[in-house]
């Protein structure tokens, strides 16, 4: 991994983690603005607890070394949550201002996932073949 790619990964991942933790906290504590937003979007308030808790667990999964399969799940969860937020705001006709946060977190999710180091990726079939060939020789 080049130094440039490593910097891109850690900057995107740091901002992603900060964004997910900060929004997760306000969702878990059911801050008035979050409750109002969920009501505005038509979701039940208990949804805040679910999303907030999953965000916290997802951040831990992305930041902790190893466990590449859990990282893939976390990235997928972030992608689904943020794309769902974007479409929810679009569906009720919210302004572009309401889309900024979810779109930014969606982009950070994609950038962090794309630039993640090999040690944080799932092994590919090709790498399994290489390992198998090394054990045979």
JSON list of C-alpha atoms in Angstrom, two decimals:
[
{"chain": "A", "resi": 1, "resn": "UNK", "atom": "CA", "xyz": [0.00, 0.00, 0.00]},
{"chain": "A", "resi": 2, "resn": "UNK", "atom": "CA", "xyz": [1.41, 3.37, -0.97]},
{"chain": "A", "resi": 3, "resn": "UNK", "atom": "CA", "xyz": [1.82, 6.11, 1.59]},
{"chain": "A", "resi": 4, "resn": "UNK", "atom": "CA", "xyz": [-0.72, 8.22, -0.32]},
{"chain": "A", "resi": 5, "resn": "UNK", "atom": "CA", "xyz": [-3.35, 5.46, -0.18]},
{"chain": "A", "resi": 6, "resn": "UNK", "atom": "CA", "xyz": [-2.67, 4.88, 3.50]},
{"chain": "A", "resi": 7, "resn": "UNK", "atom": "CA", "xyz": [-3.22, 8.59, 4.22]},
{"chain": "A", "resi": 8, "resn": "UNK", "atom": "CA", "xyz": [-6.44, 8.62, 2.17]},
{"chain": "A", "resi": 9, "resn": "UNK", "atom": "CA", "xyz": [-7.67, 5.53, 4.03]},
{"chain": "A", "resi": 10, "resn": "UNK", "atom": "CA", "xyz": [-6.97, 6.89, 7.51]},
{"chain": "A", "resi": 11, "resn": "UNK", "atom": "CA", "xyz": [-8.35, 10.38, 6.82]},
{"chain": "A", "resi": 12, "resn": "UNK", "atom": "CA", "xyz": [-11.56, 8.96, 5.33]},
{"chain": "A", "resi": 13, "resn": "UNK", "atom": "CA", "xyz": [-11.86, 6.32, 8.06]},
{"chain": "A", "resi": 14, "resn": "UNK", "atom": "CA", "xyz": [-11.21, 8.84, 10.83]},
{"chain": "A", "resi": 15, "resn": "UNK", "atom": "CA", "xyz": [-13.89, 11.21, 9.54]},
{"chain": "A", "resi": 16, "resn": "UNK", "atom": "CA", "xyz": [-16.26, 8.29, 8.93]},
{"chain": "A", "resi": 17, "resn": "UNK", "atom": "CA", "xyz": [-15.75, 7.04, 12.49]},
{"chain": "A", "resi": 18, "resn": "UNK", "atom": "CA", "xyz": [-16.22, 10.53, 13.92]},
{"chain": "A", "resi": 19, "resn": "UNK", "atom": "CA", "xyz": [-19.41, 11.06, 11.91]},
{"chain": "A", "resi": 20, "resn": "UNK", "atom": "CA", "xyz": [-20.89, 7.69, 12.80]},
{"chain": "A", "resi": 21, "resn": "UNK", "atom": "CA", "xyz": [-20.01, 7.97, 16.50]},
{"chain": "A", "resi": 22, "resn": "UNK", "atom": "CA", "xyz": [-21.36, 11.51, 16.81]},
{"chain": "A", "resi": 23, "resn": "UNK", "atom": "CA", "xyz": [-24.63, 10.71, 15.04]},
{"chain": "A", "resi": 24, "resn": "UNK", "atom": "CA", "xyz": [-24.87, 7.39, 16.90]},
{"chain": "A", "resi": 25, "resn": "UNK", "atom": "CA", "xyz": [-24.57, 9.14, 20.26]},
{"chain": "A", "resi": 26, "resn": "UNK", "atom": "CA", "xyz": [-27.28, 11.69, 19.51]},
{"chain": "A", "resi": 27, "resn": "UNK", "atom": "CA", "xyz": [-29.49, 8.86, 18.31]},
{"chain": "A", "resi": 28, "resn": "UNK", "atom": "CA", "xyz": [-28.86, 6.74, 21.42]},
{"chain": "A", "resi": 29, "resn": "UNK", "atom": "CA", "xyz": [-29.57, 9.62, 23.78]},
{"chain": "A", "resi": 30, "resn": "UNK", "atom": "CA", "xyz": [-32.62, 10.53, 21.67]},
{"chain": "A", "resi": 31, "resn": "UNK", "atom": "CA", "xyz": [-31.66, 14.17, 21.29]},
{"chain": "A", "resi": 32, "resn": "UNK", "atom": "CA", "xyz": [-34.71, 16.31, 20.52]},
{"chain": "A", "resi": 33, "resn": "UNK", "atom": "CA", "xyz": [-33.52, 17.19, 16.99]},
{"chain": "A", "resi": 34, "resn": "UNK", "atom": "CA", "xyz": [-33.03, 13.50, 16.18]},
{"chain": "A", "resi": 35, "resn": "UNK", "atom": "CA", "xyz": [-36.45, 12.59, 17.56]},
{"chain": "A", "resi": 36, "resn": "UNK", "atom": "CA", "xyz": [-37.99, 15.40, 15.48]},
{"chain": "A", "resi": 37, "resn": "UNK", "atom": "CA", "xyz": [-36.14, 14.19, 12.37]},
{"chain": "A", "resi": 38, "resn": "UNK", "atom": "CA", "xyz": [-37.28, 10.59, 12.82]},
{"chain": "A", "resi": 39, "resn": "UNK", "atom": "CA", "xyz": [-40.85, 11.76, 13.33]},
{"chain": "A", "resi": 40, "resn": "UNK", "atom": "CA", "xyz": [-40.55, 13.98, 10.24]},
{"chain": "A", "resi": 41, "resn": "UNK", "atom": "CA", "xyz": [-39.27, 11.01, 8.20]},
{"chain": "A", "resi": 42, "resn": "UNK", "atom": "CA", "xyz": [-42.09, 8.81, 9.49]},
{"chain": "A", "resi": 43, "resn": "UNK", "atom": "CA", "xyz": [-39.98, 6.31, 11.44]},
{"chain": "A", "resi": 44, "resn": "UNK", "atom": "CA", "xyz": [-40.72, 5.09, 14.98]},
{"chain": "A", "resi": 45, "resn": "UNK", "atom": "CA", "xyz": [-38.57, 6.61, 17.74]},
{"chain": "A", "resi": 46, "resn": "UNK", "atom": "CA", "xyz": [-37.21, 3.21, 18.82]},
{"chain": "A", "resi": 47, "resn": "UNK", "atom": "CA", "xyz": [-35.45, 3.12, 15.44]},
{"chain": "A", "resi": 48, "resn": "UNK", "atom": "CA", "xyz": [-32.99, 5.66, 16.88]},
{"chain": "A", "resi": 49, "resn": "UNK", "atom": "CA", "xyz": [-31.76, 3.11, 19.43]},
{"chain": "A", "resi": 50, "resn": "UNK", "atom": "CA", "xyz": [-31.29, 0.43, 16.78]},
{"chain": "A", "resi": 51, "resn": "UNK", "atom": "CA", "xyz": [-29.43, 2.67, 14.32]},
{"chain": "A", "resi": 52, "resn": "UNK", "atom": "CA", "xyz": [-27.35, 4.34, 17.03]},
{"chain": "A", "resi": 53, "resn": "UNK", "atom": "CA", "xyz": [-26.23, 1.03, 18.53]},
{"chain": "A", "resi": 54, "resn": "UNK", "atom": "CA", "xyz": [-25.37, -0.46, 15.13]},
{"chain": "A", "resi": 55, "resn": "UNK", "atom": "CA", "xyz": [-23.34, 2.63, 14.23]},
{"chain": "A", "resi": 56, "resn": "UNK", "atom": "CA", "xyz": [-21.25, 2.25, 17.39]},
{"chain": "A", "resi": 57, "resn": "UNK", "atom": "CA", "xyz": [-20.65, -1.43, 16.73]},
{"chain": "A", "resi": 58, "resn": "UNK", "atom": "CA", "xyz": [-19.84, -0.68, 13.09]},
{"chain": "A", "resi": 59, "resn": "UNK", "atom": "CA", "xyz": [-17.22, 1.91, 14.04]},
{"chain": "A", "resi": 60, "resn": "UNK", "atom": "CA", "xyz": [-15.58, -0.58, 16.40]},
{"chain": "A", "resi": 61, "resn": "UNK", "atom": "CA", "xyz": [-15.56, -3.22, 13.66]},
{"chain": "A", "resi": 62, "resn": "UNK", "atom": "CA", "xyz": [-14.00, -0.88, 11.10]},
{"chain": "A", "resi": 63, "resn": "UNK", "atom": "CA", "xyz": [-11.31, 0.44, 13.46]},
{"chain": "A", "resi": 64, "resn": "UNK", "atom": "CA", "xyz": [-10.23, -2.77, 15.22]},
{"chain": "A", "resi": 65, "resn": "UNK", "atom": "CA", "xyz": [-7.55, -4.76, 13.36]},
{"chain": "A", "resi": 66, "resn": "UNK", "atom": "CA", "xyz": [-8.40, -8.16, 11.85]},
{"chain": "A", "resi": 67, "resn": "UNK", "atom": "CA", "xyz": [-11.94, -9.57, 11.46]},
{"chain": "A", "resi": 68, "resn": "UNK", "atom": "CA", "xyz": [-12.24, -8.67, 7.74]},
{"chain": "A", "resi": 69, "resn": "UNK", "atom": "CA", "xyz": [-15.65, -10.31, 7.34]},
{"chain": "A", "resi": 70, "resn": "UNK", "atom": "CA", "xyz": [-17.11, -8.23, 10.18]},
{"chain": "A", "resi": 71, "resn": "UNK", "atom": "CA", "xyz": [-15.57, -5.12, 8.58]},
{"chain": "A", "resi": 72, "resn": "UNK", "atom": "CA", "xyz": [-17.36, -5.94, 5.31]},
{"chain": "A", "resi": 73, "resn": "UNK", "atom": "CA", "xyz": [-20.64, -6.21, 7.21]},
{"chain": "A", "resi": 74, "resn": "UNK", "atom": "CA", "xyz": [-19.97, -2.89, 8.95]},
{"chain": "A", "resi": 75, "resn": "UNK", "atom": "CA", "xyz": [-19.22, -1.12, 5.67]},
{"chain": "A", "resi": 76, "resn": "UNK", "atom": "CA", "xyz": [-22.35, -2.65, 4.13]},
{"chain": "A", "resi": 77, "resn": "UNK", "atom": "CA", "xyz": [-24.40, -1.52, 7.14]},
{"chain": "A", "resi": 78, "resn": "UNK", "atom": "CA", "xyz": [-23.04, 2.02, 6.86]},
{"chain": "A", "resi": 79, "resn": "UNK", "atom": "CA", "xyz": [-23.82, 2.02, 3.13]},
{"chain": "A", "resi": 80, "resn": "UNK", "atom": "CA", "xyz": [-27.39, 0.78, 3.68]},
{"chain": "A", "resi": 81, "resn": "UNK", "atom": "CA", "xyz": [-28.05, 3.17, 6.57]},
{"chain": "A", "resi": 82, "resn": "UNK", "atom": "CA", "xyz": [-26.74, 6.25, 4.76]},
{"chain": "A", "resi": 83, "resn": "UNK", "atom": "CA", "xyz": [-28.28, 5.45, 1.38]},
{"chain": "A", "resi": 84, "resn": "UNK", "atom": "CA", "xyz": [-31.54, 4.77, 3.24]},
{"chain": "A", "resi": 85, "resn": "UNK", "atom": "CA", "xyz": [-31.24, 8.17, 4.92]},
{"chain": "A", "resi": 86, "resn": "UNK", "atom": "CA", "xyz": [-30.67, 9.87, 1.55]},
{"chain": "A", "resi": 87, "resn": "UNK", "atom": "CA", "xyz": [-33.68, 8.17, -0.03]},
{"chain": "A", "resi": 88, "resn": "UNK", "atom": "CA", "xyz": [-35.84, 8.84, 3.03]},
{"chain": "A", "resi": 89, "resn": "UNK", "atom": "CA", "xyz": [-35.11, 12.57, 2.81]},
{"chain": "A", "resi": 90, "resn": "UNK", "atom": "CA", "xyz": [-35.71, 12.56, -0.96]},
{"chain": "A", "resi": 91, "resn": "UNK", "atom": "CA", "xyz": [-38.98, 10.64, -0.57]},
{"chain": "A", "resi": 92, "resn": "UNK", "atom": "CA", "xyz": [-40.51, 13.31, 1.64]},
{"chain": "A", "resi": 93, "resn": "UNK", "atom": "CA", "xyz": [-39.12, 16.22, -0.39]},
{"chain": "A", "resi": 94, "resn": "UNK", "atom": "CA", "xyz": [-36.51, 17.54, 2.05]},
{"chain": "A", "resi": 95, "resn": "UNK", "atom": "CA", "xyz": [-34.07, 20.18, 0.83]},
{"chain": "A", "resi": 96, "resn": "UNK", "atom": "CA", "xyz": [-30.50, 19.49, -0.29]},
{"chain": "A", "resi": 97, "resn": "UNK", "atom": "CA", "xyz": [-29.31, 20.73, 3.12]},
{"chain": "A", "resi": 98, "resn": "UNK", "atom": "CA", "xyz": [-30.78, 17.61, 4.75]},
{"chain": "A", "resi": 99, "resn": "UNK", "atom": "CA", "xyz": [-28.94, 15.38, 2.28]},
{"chain": "A", "resi": 100, "resn": "UNK", "atom": "CA", "xyz": [-25.46, 16.75, 3.00]},
{"chain": "A", "resi": 101, "resn": "UNK", "atom": "CA", "xyz": [-24.68, 14.66, 6.11]},
{"chain": "A", "resi": 102, "resn": "UNK", "atom": "CA", "xyz": [-25.85, 11.29, 4.81]},
{"chain": "A", "resi": 103, "resn": "UNK", "atom": "CA", "xyz": [-24.21, 11.85, 1.40]},
{"chain": "A", "resi": 104, "resn": "UNK", "atom": "CA", "xyz": [-20.92, 12.84, 3.04]},
{"chain": "A", "resi": 105, "resn": "UNK", "atom": "CA", "xyz": [-20.99, 9.73, 5.25]},
{"chain": "A", "resi": 106, "resn": "UNK", "atom": "CA", "xyz": [-21.88, 7.61, 2.21]},
{"chain": "A", "resi": 107, "resn": "UNK", "atom": "CA", "xyz": [-18.85, 8.98, 0.31]},
{"chain": "A", "resi": 108, "resn": "UNK", "atom": "CA", "xyz": [-16.57, 8.48, 3.33]},
{"chain": "A", "resi": 109, "resn": "UNK", "atom": "CA", "xyz": [-17.82, 4.89, 3.63]},
{"chain": "A", "resi": 110, "resn": "UNK", "atom": "CA", "xyz": [-16.98, 4.20, -0.02]},
{"chain": "A", "resi": 111, "resn": "UNK", "atom": "CA", "xyz": [-13.56, 5.87, 0.16]},
{"chain": "A", "resi": 112, "resn": "UNK", "atom": "CA", "xyz": [-12.61, 4.09, 3.40]},
{"chain": "A", "resi": 113, "resn": "UNK", "atom": "CA", "xyz": [-13.74, 0.74, 2.00]},
{"chain": "A", "resi": 114, "resn": "UNK", "atom": "CA", "xyz": [-11.96, 1.22, -1.33]},
{"chain": "A", "resi": 115, "resn": "UNK", "atom": "CA", "xyz": [-8.63, 2.30, 0.20]},
{"chain": "A", "resi": 116, "resn": "UNK", "atom": "CA", "xyz": [-8.58, -0.18, 3.11]},
{"chain": "A", "resi": 117, "resn": "UNK", "atom": "CA", "xyz": [-5.28, -2.06, 3.47]},
{"chain": "A", "resi": 118, "resn": "UNK", "atom": "CA", "xyz": [-4.93, -5.69, 2.39]},
{"chain": "A", "resi": 119, "resn": "UNK", "atom": "CA", "xyz": [-4.84, -6.73, 6.05]},
{"chain": "A", "resi": 120, "resn": "UNK", "atom": "CA", "xyz": [-8.39, -5.38, 6.42]},
{"chain": "A", "resi": 121, "resn": "UNK", "atom": "CA", "xyz": [-9.79, -7.14, 3.33]},
{"chain": "A", "resi": 122, "resn": "UNK", "atom": "CA", "xyz": [-11.32, -10.54, 2.87]},
{"chain": "A", "resi": 123, "resn": "UNK", "atom": "CA", "xyz": [-8.90, -13.02, 1.34]},
{"chain": "A", "resi": 124, "resn": "UNK", "atom": "CA", "xyz": [-9.66, -13.61, -2.32]},
{"chain": "A", "resi": 125, "resn": "UNK", "atom": "CA", "xyz": [-9.86, -16.94, -4.08]},
{"chain": "A", "resi": 126, "resn": "UNK", "atom": "CA", "xyz": [-6.53, -16.14, -5.73]},
{"chain": "A", "resi": 127, "resn": "UNK", "atom": "CA", "xyz": [-4.85, -15.63, -2.35]},
{"chain": "A", "resi": 128, "resn": "UNK", "atom": "CA", "xyz": [-6.31, -18.96, -1.17]},
{"chain": "A", "resi": 129, "resn": "UNK", "atom": "CA", "xyz": [-4.79, -20.62, -4.26]},
{"chain": "A", "resi": 130, "resn": "UNK", "atom": "CA", "xyz": [-1.41, -19.06, -3.50]},
{"chain": "A", "resi": 131, "resn": "UNK", "atom": "CA", "xyz": [-1.54, -20.26, 0.09]},
{"chain": "A", "resi": 132, "resn": "UNK", "atom": "CA", "xyz": [-2.56, -23.74, -1.08]},
{"chain": "A", "resi": 133, "resn": "UNK", "atom": "CA", "xyz": [0.30, -23.84, -3.61]},
{"chain": "A", "resi": 134, "resn": "UNK", "atom": "CA", "xyz": [2.80, -22.77, -0.94]},
{"chain": "A", "resi": 135, "resn": "UNK", "atom": "CA", "xyz": [1.68, -25.58, 1.36]},
{"chain": "A", "resi": 136, "resn": "UNK", "atom": "CA", "xyz": [1.98, -28.17, -1.42]},
{"chain": "A", "resi": 137, "resn": "UNK", "atom": "CA", "xyz": [5.60, -27.28, -2.18]}
]
